[in-house]
JSON list of C-alpha atoms in Angstrom, two decimals:
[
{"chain": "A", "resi": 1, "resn": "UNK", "atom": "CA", "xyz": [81.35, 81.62, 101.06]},
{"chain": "A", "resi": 2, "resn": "UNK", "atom": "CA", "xyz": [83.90, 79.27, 102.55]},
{"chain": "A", "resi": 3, "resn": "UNK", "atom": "CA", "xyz": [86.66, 80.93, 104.26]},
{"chain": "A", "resi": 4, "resn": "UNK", "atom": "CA", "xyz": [90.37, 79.95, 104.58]},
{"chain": "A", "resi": 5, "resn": "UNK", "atom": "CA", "xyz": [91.05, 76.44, 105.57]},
{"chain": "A", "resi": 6, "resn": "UNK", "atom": "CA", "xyz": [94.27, 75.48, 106.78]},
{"chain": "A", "resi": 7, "resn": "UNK", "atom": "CA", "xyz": [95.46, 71.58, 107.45]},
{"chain": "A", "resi": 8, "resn": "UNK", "atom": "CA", "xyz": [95.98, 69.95, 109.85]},
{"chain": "A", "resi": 9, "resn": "UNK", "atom": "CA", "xyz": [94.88, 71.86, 112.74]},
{"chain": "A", "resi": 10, "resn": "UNK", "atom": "CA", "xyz": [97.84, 70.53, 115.48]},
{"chain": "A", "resi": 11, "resn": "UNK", "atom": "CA", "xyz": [100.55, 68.56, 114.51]},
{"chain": "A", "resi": 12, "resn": "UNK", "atom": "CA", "xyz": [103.68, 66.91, 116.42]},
{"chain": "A", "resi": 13, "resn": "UNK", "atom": "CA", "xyz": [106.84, 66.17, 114.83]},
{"chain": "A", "resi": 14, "resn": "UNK", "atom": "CA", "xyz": [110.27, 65.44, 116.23]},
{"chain": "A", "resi": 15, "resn": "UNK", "atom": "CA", "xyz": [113.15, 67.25, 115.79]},
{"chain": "A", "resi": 16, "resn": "UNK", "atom": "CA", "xyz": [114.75, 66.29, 112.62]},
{"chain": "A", "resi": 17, "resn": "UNK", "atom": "CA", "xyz": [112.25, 65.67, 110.62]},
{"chain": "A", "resi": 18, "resn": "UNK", "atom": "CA", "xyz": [110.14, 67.42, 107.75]},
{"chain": "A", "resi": 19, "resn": "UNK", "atom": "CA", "xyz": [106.39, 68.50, 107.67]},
{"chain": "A", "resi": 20, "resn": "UNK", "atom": "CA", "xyz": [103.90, 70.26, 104.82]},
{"chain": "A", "resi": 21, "resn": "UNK", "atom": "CA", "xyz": [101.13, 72.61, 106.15]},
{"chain": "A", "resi": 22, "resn": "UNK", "atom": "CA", "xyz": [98.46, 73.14, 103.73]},
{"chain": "A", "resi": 23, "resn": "UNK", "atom": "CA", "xyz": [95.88, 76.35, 103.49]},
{"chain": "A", "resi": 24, "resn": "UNK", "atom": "CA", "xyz": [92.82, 76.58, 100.87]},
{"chain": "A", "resi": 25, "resn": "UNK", "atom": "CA", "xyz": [92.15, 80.41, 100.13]},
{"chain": "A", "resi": 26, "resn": "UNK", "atom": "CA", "xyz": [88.97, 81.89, 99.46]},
{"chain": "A", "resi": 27, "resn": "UNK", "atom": "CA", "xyz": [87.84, 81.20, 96.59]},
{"chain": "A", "resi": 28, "resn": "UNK", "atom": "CA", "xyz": [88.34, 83.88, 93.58]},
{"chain": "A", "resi": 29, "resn": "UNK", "atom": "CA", "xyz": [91.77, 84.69, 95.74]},
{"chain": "A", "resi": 30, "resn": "UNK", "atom": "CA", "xyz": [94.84, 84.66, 94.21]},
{"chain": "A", "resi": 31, "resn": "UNK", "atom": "CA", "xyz": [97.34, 85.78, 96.73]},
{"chain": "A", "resi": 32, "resn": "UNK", "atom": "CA", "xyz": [98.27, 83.35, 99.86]},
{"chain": "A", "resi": 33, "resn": "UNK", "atom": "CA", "xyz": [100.37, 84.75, 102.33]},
{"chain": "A", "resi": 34, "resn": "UNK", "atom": "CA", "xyz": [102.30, 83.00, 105.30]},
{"chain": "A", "resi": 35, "resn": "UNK", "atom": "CA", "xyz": [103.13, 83.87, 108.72]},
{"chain": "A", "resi": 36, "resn": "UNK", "atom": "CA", "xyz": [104.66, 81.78, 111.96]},
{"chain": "A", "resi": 37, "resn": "UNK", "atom": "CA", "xyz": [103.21, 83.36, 115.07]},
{"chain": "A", "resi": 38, "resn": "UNK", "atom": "CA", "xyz": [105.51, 82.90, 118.53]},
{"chain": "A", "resi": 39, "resn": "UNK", "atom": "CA", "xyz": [105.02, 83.98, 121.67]},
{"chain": "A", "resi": 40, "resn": "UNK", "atom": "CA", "xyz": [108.21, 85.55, 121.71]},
{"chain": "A", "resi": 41, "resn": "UNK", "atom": "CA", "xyz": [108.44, 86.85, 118.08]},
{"chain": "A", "resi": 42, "resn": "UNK", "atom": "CA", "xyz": [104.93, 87.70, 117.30]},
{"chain": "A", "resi": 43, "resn": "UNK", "atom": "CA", "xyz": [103.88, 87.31, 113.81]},
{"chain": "A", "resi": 44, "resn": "UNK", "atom": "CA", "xyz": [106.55, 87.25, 111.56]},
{"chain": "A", "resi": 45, "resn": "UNK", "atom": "CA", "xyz": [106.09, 86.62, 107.38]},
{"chain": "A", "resi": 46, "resn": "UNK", "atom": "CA", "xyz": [107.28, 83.81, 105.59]},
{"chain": "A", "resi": 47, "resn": "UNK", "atom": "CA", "xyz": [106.61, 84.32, 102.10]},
{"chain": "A", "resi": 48, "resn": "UNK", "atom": "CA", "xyz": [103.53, 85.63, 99.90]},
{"chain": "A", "resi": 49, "resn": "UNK", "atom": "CA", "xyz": [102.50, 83.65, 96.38]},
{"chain": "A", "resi": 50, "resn": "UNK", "atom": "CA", "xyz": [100.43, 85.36, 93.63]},
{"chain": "A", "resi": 51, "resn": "UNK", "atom": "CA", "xyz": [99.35, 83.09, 90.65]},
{"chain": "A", "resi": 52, "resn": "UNK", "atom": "CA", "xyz": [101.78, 80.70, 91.49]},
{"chain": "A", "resi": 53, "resn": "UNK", "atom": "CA", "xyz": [105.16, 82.74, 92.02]},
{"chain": "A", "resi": 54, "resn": "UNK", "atom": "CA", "xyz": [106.65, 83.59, 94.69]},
{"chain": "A", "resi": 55, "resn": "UNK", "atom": "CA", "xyz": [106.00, 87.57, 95.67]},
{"chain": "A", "resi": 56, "resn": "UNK", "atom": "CA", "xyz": [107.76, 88.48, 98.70]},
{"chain": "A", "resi": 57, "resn": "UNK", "atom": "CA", "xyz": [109.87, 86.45, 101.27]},
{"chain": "A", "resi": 58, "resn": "UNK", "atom": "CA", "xyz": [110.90, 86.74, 104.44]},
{"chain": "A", "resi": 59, "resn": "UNK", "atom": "CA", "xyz": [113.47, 86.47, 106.77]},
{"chain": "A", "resi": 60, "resn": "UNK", "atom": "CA", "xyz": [113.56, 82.75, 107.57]},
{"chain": "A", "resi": 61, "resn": "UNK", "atom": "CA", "xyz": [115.96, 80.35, 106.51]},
{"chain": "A", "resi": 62, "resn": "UNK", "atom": "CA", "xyz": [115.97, 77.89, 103.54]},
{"chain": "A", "resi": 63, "resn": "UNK", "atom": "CA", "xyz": [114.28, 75.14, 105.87]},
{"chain": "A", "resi": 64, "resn": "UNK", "atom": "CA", "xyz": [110.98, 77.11, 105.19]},
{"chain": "A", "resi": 65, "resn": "UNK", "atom": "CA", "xyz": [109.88, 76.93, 101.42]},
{"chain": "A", "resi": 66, "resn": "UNK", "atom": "CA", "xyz": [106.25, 76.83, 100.26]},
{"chain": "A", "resi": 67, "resn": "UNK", "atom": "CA", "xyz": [104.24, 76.74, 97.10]},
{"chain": "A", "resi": 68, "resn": "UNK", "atom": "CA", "xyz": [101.14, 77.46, 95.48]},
{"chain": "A", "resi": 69, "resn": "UNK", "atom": "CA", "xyz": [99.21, 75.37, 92.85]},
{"chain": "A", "resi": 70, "resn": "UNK", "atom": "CA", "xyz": [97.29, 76.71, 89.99]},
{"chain": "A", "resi": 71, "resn": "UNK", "atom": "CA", "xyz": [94.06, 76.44, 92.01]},
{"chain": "A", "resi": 72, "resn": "UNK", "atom": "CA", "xyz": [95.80, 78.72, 94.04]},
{"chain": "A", "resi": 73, "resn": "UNK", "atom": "CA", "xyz": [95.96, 76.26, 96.96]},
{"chain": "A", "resi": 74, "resn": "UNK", "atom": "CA", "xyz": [99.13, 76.68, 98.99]},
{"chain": "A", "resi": 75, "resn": "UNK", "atom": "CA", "xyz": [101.73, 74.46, 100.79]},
{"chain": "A", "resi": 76, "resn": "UNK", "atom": "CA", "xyz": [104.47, 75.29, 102.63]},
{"chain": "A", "resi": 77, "resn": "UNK", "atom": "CA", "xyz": [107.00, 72.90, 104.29]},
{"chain": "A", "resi": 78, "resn": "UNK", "atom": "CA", "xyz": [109.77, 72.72, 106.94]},
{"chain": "A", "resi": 79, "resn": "UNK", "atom": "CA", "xyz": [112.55, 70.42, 106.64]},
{"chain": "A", "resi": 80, "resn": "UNK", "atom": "CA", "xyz": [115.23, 69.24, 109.43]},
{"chain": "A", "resi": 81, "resn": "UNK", "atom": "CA", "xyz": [112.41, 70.36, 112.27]},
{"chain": "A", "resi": 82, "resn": "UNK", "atom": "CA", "xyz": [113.91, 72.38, 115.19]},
{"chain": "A", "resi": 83, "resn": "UNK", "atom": "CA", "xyz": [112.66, 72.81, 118.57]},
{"chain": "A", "resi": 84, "resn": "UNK", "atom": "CA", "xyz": [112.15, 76.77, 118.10]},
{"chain": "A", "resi": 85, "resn": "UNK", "atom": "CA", "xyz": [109.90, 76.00, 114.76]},
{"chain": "A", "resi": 86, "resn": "UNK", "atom": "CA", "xyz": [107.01, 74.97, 117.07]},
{"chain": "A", "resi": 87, "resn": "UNK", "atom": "CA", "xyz": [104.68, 78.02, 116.32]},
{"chain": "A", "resi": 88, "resn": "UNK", "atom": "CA", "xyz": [101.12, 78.37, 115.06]},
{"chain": "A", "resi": 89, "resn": "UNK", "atom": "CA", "xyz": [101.21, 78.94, 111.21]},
{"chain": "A", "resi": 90, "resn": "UNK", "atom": "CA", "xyz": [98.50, 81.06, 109.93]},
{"chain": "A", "resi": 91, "resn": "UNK", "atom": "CA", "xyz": [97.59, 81.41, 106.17]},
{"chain": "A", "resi": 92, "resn": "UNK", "atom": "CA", "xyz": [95.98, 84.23, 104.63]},
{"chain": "A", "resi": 93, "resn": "UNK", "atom": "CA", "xyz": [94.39, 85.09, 101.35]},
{"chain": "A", "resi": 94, "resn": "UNK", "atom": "CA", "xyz": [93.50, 88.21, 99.51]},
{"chain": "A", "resi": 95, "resn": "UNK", "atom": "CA", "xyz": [92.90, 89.76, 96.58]},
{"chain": "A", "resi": 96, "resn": "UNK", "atom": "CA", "xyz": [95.61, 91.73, 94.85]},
{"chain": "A", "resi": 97, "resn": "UNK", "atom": "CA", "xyz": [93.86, 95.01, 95.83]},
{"chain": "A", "resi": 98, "resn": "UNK", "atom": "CA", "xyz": [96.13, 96.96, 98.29]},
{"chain": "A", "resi": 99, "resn": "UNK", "atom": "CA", "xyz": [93.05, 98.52, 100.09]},
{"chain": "A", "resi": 100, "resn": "UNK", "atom": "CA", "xyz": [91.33, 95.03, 100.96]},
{"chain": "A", "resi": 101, "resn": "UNK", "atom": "CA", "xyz": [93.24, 93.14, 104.05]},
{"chain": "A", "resi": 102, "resn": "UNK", "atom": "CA", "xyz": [93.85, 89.31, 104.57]},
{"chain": "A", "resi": 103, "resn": "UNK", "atom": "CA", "xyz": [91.50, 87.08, 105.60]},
{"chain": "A", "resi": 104, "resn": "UNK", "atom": "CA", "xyz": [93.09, 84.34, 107.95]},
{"chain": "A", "resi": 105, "resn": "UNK", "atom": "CA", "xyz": [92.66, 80.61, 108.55]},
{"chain": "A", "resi": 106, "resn": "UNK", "atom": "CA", "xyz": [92.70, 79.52, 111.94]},
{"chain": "A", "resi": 107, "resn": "UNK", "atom": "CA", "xyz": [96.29, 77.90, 111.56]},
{"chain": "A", "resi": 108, "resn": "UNK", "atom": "CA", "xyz": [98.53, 74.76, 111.83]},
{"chain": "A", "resi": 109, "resn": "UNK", "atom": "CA", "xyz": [99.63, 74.58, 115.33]},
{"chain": "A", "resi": 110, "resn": "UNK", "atom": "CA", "xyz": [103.26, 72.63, 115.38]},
{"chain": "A", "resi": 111, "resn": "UNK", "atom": "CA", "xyz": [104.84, 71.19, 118.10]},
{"chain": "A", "resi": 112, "resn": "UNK", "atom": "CA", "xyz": [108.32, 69.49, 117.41]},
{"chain": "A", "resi": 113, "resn": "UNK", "atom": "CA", "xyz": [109.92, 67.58, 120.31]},
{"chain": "B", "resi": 1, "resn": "UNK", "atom": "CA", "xyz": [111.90, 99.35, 106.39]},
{"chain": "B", "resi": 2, "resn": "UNK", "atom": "CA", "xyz": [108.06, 99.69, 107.44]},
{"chain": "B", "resi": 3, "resn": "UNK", "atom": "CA", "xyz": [107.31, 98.91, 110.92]},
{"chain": "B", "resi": 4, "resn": "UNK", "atom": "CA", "xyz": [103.95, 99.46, 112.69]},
{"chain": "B", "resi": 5, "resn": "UNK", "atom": "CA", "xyz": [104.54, 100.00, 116.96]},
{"chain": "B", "resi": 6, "resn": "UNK", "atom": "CA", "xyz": [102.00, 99.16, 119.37]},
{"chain": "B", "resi": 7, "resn": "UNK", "atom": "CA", "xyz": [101.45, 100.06, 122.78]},
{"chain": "B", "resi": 8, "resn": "UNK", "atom": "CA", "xyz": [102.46, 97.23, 124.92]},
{"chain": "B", "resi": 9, "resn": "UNK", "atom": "CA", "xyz": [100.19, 95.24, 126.95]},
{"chain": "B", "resi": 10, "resn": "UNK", "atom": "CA", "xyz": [98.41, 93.66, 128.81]},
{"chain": "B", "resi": 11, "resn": "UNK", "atom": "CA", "xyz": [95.76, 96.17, 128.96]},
{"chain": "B", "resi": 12, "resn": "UNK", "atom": "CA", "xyz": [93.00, 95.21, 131.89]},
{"chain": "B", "resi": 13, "resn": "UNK", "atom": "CA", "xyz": [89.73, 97.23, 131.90]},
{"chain": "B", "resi": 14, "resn": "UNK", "atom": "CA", "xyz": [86.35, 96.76, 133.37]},
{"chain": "B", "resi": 15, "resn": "UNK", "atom": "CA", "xyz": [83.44, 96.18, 131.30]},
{"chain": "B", "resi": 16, "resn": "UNK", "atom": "CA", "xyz": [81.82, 99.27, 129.78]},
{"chain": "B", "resi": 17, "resn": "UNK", "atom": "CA", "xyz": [85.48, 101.29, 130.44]},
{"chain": "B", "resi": 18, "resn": "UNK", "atom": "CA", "xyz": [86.55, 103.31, 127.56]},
{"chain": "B", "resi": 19, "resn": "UNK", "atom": "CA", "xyz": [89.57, 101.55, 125.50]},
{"chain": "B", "resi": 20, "resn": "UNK", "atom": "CA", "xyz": [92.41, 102.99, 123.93]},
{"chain": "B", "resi": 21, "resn": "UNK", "atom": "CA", "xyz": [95.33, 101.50, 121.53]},
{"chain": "B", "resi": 22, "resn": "UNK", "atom": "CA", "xyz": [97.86, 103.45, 120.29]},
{"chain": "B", "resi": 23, "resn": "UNK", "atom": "CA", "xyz": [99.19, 102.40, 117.20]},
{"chain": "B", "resi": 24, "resn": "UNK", "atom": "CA", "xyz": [101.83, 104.14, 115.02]},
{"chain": "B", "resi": 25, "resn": "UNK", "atom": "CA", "xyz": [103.57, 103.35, 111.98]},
{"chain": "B", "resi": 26, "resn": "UNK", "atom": "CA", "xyz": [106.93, 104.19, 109.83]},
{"chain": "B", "resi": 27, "resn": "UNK", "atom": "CA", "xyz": [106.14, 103.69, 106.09]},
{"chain": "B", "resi": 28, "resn": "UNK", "atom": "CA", "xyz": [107.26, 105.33, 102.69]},
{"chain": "B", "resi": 29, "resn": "UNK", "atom": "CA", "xyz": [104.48, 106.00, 100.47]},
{"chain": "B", "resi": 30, "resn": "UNK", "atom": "CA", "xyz": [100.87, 105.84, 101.57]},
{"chain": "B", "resi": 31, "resn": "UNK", "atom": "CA", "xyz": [100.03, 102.56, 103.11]},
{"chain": "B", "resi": 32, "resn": "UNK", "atom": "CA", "xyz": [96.62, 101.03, 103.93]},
{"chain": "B", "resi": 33, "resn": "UNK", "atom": "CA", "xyz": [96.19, 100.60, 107.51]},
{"chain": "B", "resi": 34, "resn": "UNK", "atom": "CA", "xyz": [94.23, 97.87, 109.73]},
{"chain": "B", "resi": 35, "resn": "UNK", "atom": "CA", "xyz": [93.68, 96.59, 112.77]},
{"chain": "B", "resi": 36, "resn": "UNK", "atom": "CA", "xyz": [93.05, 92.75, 113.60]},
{"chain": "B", "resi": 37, "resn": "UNK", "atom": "CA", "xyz": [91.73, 90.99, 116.39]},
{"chain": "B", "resi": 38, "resn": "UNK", "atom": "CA", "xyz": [92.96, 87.05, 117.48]},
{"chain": "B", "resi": 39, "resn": "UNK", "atom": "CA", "xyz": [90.85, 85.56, 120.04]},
{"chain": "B", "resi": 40, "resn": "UNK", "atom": "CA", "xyz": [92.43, 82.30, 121.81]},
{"chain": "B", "resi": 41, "resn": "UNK", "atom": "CA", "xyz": [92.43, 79.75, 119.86]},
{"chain": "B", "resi": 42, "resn": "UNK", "atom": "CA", "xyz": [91.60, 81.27, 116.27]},
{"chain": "B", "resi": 43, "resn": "UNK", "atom": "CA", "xyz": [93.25, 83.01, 113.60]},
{"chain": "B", "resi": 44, "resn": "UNK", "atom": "CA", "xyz": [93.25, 86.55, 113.18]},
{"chain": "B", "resi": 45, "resn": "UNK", "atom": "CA", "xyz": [90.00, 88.48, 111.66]},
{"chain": "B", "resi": 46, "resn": "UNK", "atom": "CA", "xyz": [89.84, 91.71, 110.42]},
{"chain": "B", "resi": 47, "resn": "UNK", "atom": "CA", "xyz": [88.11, 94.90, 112.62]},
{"chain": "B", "resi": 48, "resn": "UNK", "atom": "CA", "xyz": [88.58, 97.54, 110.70]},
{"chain": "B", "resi": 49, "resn": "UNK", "atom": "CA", "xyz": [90.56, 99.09, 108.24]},
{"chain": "B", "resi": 50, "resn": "UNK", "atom": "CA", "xyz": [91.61, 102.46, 106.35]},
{"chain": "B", "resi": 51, "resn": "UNK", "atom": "CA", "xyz": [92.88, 103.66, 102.99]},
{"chain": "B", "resi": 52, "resn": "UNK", "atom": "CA", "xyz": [93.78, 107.07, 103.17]},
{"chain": "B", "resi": 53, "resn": "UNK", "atom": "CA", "xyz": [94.18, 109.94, 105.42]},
{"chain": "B", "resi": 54, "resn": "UNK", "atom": "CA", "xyz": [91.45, 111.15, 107.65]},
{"chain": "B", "resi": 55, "resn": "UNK", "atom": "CA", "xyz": [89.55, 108.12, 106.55]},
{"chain": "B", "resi": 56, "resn": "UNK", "atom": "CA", "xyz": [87.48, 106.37, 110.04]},
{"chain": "B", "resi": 57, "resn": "UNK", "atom": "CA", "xyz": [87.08, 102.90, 109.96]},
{"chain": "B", "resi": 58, "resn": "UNK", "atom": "CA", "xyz": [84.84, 101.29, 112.27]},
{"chain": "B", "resi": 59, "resn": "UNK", "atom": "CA", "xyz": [83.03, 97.59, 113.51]},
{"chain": "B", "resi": 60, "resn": "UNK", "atom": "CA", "xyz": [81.34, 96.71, 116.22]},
{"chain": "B", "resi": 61, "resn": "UNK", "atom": "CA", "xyz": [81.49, 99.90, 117.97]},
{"chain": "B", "resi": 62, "resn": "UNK", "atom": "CA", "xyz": [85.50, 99.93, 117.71]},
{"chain": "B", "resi": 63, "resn": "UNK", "atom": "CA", "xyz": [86.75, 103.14, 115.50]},
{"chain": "B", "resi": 64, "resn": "UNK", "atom": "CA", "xyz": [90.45, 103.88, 114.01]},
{"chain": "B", "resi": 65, "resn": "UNK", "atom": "CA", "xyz": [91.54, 107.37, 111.94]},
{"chain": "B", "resi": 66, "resn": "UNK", "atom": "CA", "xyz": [94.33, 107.40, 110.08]},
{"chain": "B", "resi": 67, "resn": "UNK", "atom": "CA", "xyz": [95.90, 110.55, 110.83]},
{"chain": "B", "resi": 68, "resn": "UNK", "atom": "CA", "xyz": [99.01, 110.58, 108.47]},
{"chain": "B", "resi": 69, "resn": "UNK", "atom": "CA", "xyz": [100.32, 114.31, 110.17]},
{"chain": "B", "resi": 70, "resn": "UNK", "atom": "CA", "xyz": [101.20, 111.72, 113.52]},
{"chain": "B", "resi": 71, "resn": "UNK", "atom": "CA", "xyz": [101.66, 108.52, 111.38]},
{"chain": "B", "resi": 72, "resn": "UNK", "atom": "CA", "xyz": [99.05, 106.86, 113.96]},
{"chain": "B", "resi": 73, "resn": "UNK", "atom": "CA", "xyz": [95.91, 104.91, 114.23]},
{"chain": "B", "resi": 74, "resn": "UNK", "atom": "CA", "xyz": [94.90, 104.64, 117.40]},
{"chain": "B", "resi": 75, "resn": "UNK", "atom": "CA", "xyz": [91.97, 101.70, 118.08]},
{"chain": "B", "resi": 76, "resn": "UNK", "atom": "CA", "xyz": [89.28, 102.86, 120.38]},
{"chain": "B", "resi": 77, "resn": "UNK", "atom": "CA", "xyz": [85.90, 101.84, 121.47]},
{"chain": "B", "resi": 78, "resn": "UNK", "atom": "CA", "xyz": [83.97, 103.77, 124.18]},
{"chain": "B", "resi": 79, "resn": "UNK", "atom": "CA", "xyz": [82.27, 100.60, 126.35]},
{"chain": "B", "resi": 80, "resn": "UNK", "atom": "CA", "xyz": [84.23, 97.39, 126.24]},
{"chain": "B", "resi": 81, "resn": "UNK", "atom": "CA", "xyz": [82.66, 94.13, 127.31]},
{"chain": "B", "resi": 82, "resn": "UNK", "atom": "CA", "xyz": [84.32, 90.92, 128.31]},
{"chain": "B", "resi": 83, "resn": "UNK", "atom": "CA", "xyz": [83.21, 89.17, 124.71]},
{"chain": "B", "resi": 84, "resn": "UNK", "atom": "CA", "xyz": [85.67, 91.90, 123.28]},
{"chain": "B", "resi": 85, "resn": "UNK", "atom": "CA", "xyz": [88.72, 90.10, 125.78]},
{"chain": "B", "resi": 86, "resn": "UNK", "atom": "CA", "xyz": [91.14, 89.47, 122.99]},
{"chain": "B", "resi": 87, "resn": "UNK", "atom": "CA", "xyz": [94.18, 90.31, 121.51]},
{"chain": "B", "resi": 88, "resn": "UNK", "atom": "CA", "xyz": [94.61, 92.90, 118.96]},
{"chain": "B", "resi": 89, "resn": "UNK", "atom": "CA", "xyz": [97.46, 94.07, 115.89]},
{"chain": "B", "resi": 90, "resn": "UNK", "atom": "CA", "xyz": [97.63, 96.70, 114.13]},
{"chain": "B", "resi": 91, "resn": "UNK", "atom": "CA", "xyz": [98.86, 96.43, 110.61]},
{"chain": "B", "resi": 92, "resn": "UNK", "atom": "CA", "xyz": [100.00, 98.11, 107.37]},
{"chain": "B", "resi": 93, "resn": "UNK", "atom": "CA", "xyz": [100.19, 97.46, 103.60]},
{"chain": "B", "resi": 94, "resn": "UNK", "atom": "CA", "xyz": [101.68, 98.86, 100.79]},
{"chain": "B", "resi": 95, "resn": "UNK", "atom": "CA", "xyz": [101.94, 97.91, 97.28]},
{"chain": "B", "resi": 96, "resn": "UNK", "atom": "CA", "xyz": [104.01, 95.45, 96.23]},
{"chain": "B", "resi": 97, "resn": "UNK", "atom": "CA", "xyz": [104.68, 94.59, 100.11]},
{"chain": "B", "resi": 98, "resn": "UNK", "atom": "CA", "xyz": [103.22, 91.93, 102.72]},
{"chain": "B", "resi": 99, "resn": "UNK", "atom": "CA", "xyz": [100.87, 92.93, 105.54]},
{"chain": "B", "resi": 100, "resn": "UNK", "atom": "CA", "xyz": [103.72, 93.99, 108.08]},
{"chain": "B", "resi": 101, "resn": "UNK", "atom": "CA", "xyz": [101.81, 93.50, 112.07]},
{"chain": "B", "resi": 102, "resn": "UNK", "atom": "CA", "xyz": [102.73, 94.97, 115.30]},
{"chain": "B", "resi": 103, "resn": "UNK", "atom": "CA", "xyz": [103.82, 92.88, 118.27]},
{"chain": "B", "resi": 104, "resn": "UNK", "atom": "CA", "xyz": [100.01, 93.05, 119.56]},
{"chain": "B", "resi": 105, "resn": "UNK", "atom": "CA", "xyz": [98.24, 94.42, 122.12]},
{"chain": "B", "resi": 106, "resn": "UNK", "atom": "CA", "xyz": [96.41, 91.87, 124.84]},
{"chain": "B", "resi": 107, "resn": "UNK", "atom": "CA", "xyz": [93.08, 93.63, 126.45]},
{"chain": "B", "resi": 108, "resn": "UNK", "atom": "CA", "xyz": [91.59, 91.49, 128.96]},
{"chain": "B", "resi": 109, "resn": "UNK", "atom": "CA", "xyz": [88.09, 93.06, 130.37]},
{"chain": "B", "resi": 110, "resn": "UNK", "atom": "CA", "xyz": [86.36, 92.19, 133.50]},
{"chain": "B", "resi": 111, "resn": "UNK", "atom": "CA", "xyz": [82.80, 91.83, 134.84]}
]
């Protein structure tokens, strides 16, 4: 079966300015998770959507906000781009069961200059 | 909170060495616990994961217990090759939470 697709694959913005990642999860998956992965920072969570609401959040500001459709498709978006935003953003689905783990997209890699 | 702490890196073997990554975590409750694997240029994939206490998981000749006595669940795989240069996380989940990652763990393995 298809796995997670995530698009675009690189993108470059300039500072200032707003962009919208989006990720298809696996089909039958409900949950879609969101992480920004630094070099410096690692992988840190955004936000998780089940069934269209928001779940859990993380520690980012209110530049980062994201959504998910009733197909379960996700977006998330980034307004008023900063230099230090440039990461790879990875999605991940799963299903709701605790004991199965995410599977991951290969990411959005953004670049803001 | 939860927190899951890995052994820093890098980590440079030779090819068939024995490999070892400590992983422990901090968590209330009885989390599931995983480890994932990011080669350059990719997302993450799954390796291997574990449910409860004492359970093994295991994948392509890498193993992980979770021993919940230590809180630790130490990756380990007794003849690395260079195809397993990479970098890995270790992970945990709870209910109701996110997948919470370590800082990673870079193993680079030479002919």
């Amino acid at each position: 079966k298809a796995g997670v697709t995530q698009t675009p694959r690189y993108l470059i913005k300039t500072r200032g300015q707003q962009v919208t990642l989006s990720c298809s999860p696996i089909s039958g998956h409900r949950s879609v998770s969101w992480y920004q992965q630094t070099p410096g920072q690692g992988l840190q969570f955004l936000f998780e959507y089940f069934s269209e609401t928001q779940r859990n959040k993380g520690n980012f500001p209110g530049r980062f906000s994201g959504r998910q459709f009733s197909n379960s498709r996700s977006e998330m978006n980034v307004s008023t781009l900063e230099l230090g935003d440039s990461a790879l953003y990875l999605c991940a689905s799963s299903l709701r069961d605790l004991a199965q783990g995410y599977t991951f997209g290969s990411g959005t890699r953004l670049t803001v200059v | 909170g939860d927190s899951v702490t890995q052994m820093e890196g890098p980590v440079t073997l030779s090819e068939e060495a024995f490999l070892t990554i400590n992983c422990t975590y901090t968590a209330t409750g009885y989390p599931s616990l995983f480890w994932y694997v990011q080669y350059p240029g990719e997302g993450l994939q799954l390796l291997l994961k574990a449910t409860k206490a004492d359970d093994k998981g295991s994948n392509k000749g890498f193993e992980a217990t979770y021993r919940k006595e230590t809180t630790s669940f130490h990756l380990e795989k007794g003849s690395v090759q260079v195809s397993d240069s990479a970098v890995y996380f270790c992970a945990l989940r709870q209910a109701g939470t996110a997948l919470i990652f370590g800082k990673g763990t870079t193993l680079s393995v030479s002919s």
